[in-house]
mmCIF file with all atom_site columns, C-alpha atoms in Angstrom:
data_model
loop_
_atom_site.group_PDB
_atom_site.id
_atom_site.type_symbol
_atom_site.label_atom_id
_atom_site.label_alt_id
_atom_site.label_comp_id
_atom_site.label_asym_id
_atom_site.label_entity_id
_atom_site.label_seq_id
_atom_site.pdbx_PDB_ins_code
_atom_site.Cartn_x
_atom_site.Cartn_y
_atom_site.Cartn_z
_atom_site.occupancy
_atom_site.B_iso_or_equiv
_atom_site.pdbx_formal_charge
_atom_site.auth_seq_id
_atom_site.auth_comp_id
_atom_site.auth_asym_id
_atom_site.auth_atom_id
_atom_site.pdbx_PDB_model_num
ATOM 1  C CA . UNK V 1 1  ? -119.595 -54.940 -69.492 1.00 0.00 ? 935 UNK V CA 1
ATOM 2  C CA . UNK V 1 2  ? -119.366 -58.537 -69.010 1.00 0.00 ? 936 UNK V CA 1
ATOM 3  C CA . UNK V 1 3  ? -118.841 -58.507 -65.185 1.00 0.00 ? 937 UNK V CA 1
ATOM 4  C CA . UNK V 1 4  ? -121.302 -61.851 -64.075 1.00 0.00 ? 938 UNK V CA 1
ATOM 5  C CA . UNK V 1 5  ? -121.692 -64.945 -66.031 1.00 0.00 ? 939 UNK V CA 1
ATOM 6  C CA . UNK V 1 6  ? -125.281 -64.991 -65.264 1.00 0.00 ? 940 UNK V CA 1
ATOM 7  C CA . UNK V 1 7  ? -127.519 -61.913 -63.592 1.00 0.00 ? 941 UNK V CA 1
ATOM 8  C CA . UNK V 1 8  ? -127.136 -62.413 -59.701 1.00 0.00 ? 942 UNK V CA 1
ATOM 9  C CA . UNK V 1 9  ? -124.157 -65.332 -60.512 1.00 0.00 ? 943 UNK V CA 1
ATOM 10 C CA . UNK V 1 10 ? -121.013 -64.501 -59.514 1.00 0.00 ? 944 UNK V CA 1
ATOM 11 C CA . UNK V 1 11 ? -118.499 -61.997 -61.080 1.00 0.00 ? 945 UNK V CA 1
ATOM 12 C CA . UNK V 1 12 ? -116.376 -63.096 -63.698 1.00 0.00 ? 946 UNK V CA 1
ATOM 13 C CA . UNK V 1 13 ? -112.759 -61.291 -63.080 1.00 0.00 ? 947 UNK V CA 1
ATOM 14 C CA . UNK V 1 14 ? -111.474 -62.520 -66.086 1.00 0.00 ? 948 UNK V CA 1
ATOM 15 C CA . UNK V 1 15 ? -113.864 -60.225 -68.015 1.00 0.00 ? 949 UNK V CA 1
ATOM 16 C CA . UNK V 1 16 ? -113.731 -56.784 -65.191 1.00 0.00 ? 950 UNK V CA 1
ATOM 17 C CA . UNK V 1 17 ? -109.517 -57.090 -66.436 1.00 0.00 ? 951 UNK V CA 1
ATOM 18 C CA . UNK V 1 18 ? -110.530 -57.278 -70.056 1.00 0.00 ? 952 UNK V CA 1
ATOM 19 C CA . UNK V 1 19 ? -112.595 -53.925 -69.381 1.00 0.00 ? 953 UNK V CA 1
ATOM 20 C CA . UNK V 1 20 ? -110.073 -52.355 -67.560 1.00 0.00 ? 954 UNK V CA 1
ATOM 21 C CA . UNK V 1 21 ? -107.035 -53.347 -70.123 1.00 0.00 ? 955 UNK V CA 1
ATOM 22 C CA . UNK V 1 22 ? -109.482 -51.903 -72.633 1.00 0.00 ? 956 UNK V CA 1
ATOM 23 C CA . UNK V 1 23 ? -109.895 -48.339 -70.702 1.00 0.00 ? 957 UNK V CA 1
ATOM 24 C CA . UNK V 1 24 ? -106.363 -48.095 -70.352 1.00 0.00 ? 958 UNK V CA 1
ATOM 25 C CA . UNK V 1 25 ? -105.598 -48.023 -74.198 1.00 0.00 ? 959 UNK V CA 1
ATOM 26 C CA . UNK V 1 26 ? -104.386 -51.728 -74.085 1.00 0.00 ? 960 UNK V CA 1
ATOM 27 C CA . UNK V 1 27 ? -106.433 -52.902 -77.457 1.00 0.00 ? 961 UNK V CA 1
ATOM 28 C CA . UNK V 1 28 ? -107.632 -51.496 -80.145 1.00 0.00 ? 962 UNK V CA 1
ATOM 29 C CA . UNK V 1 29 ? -108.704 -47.527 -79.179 1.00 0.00 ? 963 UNK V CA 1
ATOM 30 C CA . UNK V 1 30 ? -112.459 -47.576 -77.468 1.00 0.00 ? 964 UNK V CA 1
ATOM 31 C CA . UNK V 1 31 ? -115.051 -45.269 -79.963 1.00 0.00 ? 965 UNK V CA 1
ATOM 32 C CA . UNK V 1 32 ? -116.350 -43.452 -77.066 1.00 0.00 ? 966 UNK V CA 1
ATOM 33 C CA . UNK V 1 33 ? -116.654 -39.827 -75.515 1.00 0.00 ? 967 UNK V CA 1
ATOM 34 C CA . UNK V 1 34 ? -113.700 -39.062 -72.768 1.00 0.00 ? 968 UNK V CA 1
ATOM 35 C CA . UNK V 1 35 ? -116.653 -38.800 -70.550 1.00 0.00 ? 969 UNK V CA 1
ATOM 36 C CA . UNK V 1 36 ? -117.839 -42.113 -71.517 1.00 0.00 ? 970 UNK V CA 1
ATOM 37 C CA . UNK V 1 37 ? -114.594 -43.929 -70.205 1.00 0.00 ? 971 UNK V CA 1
ATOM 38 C CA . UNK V 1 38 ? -114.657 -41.914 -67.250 1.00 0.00 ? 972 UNK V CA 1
ATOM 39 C CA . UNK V 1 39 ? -118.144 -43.317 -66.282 1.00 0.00 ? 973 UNK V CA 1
ATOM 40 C CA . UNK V 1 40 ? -117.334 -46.460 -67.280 1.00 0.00 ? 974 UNK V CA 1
ATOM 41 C CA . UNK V 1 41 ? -114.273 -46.402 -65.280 1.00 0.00 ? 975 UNK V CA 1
ATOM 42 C CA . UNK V 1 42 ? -115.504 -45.352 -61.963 1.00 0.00 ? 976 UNK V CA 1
ATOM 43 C CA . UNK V 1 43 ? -118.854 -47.784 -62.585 1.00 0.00 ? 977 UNK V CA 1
ATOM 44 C CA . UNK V 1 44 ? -115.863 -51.224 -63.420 1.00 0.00 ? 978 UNK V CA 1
ATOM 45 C CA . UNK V 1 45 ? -113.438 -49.439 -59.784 1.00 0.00 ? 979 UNK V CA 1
ATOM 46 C CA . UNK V 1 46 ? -117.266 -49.878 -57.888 1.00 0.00 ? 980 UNK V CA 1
ATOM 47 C CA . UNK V 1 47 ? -117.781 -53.662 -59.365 1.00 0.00 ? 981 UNK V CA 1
ATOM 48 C CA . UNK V 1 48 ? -114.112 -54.834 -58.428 1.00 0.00 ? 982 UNK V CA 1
ATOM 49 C CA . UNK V 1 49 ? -114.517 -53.562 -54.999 1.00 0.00 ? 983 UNK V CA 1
ATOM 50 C CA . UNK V 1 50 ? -117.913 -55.551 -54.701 1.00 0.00 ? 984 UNK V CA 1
ATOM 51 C CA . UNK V 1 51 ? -115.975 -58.422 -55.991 1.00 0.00 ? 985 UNK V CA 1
ATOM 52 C CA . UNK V 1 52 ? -112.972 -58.262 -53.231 1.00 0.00 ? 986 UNK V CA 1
ATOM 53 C CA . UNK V 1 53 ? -110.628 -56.935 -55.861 1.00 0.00 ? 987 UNK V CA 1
ATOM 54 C CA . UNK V 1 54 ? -108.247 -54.203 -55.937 1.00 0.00 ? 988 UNK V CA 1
ATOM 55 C CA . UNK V 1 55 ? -109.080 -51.807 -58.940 1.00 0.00 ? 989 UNK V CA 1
ATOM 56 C CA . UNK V 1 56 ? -105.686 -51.499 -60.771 1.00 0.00 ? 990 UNK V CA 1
ATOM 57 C CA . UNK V 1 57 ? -103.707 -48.000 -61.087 1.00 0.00 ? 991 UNK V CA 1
ATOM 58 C CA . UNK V 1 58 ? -104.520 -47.329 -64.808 1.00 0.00 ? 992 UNK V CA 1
ATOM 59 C CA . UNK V 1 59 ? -108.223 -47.993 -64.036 1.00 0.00 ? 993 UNK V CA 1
ATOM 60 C CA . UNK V 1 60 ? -108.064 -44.903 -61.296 1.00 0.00 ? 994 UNK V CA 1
ATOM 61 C CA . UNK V 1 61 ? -106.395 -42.801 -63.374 1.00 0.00 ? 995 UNK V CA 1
ATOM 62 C CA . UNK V 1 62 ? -109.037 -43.688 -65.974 1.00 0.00 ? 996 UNK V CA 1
ATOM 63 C CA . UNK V 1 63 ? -111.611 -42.813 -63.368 1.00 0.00 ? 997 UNK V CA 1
ATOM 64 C CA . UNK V 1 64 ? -110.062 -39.422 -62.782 1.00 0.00 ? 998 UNK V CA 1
ATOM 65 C CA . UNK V 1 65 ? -108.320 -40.308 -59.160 1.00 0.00 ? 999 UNK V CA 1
#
């Protein structure tokens, strides 16, 4: 996932959305394992809430909350 510009920079929000959008079936369908999304899921709901953001509904339901 694309979620920092450089390692240590800061996050790049524009890129955390373009996961999320992806998870929730919003482009072309991901090639990975139900289980897969789910990790990836909860691992993008722990990054926006280290970046001040608030994780949006289709990524919790992604994440199985």
């Amino acid at each position: 996932m694309p979620v920092r510009a450089t390692p240590g920079g800061p996050y790049n929000i524009n890129g955390m959305h373009a996961v999320a959008v992806a998870l929730a079936g919003g482009r072309t369908p991901l090639q990975a394992s139900p289980a897969d999304k789910k990790s990836a899921a909860k691992k993008l709901i722990r990054l926006y809430q280290q970046a001040g953001e608030v994780p949006p509904a289709s990524l919790r339901r992604a994440a199985g909350g």
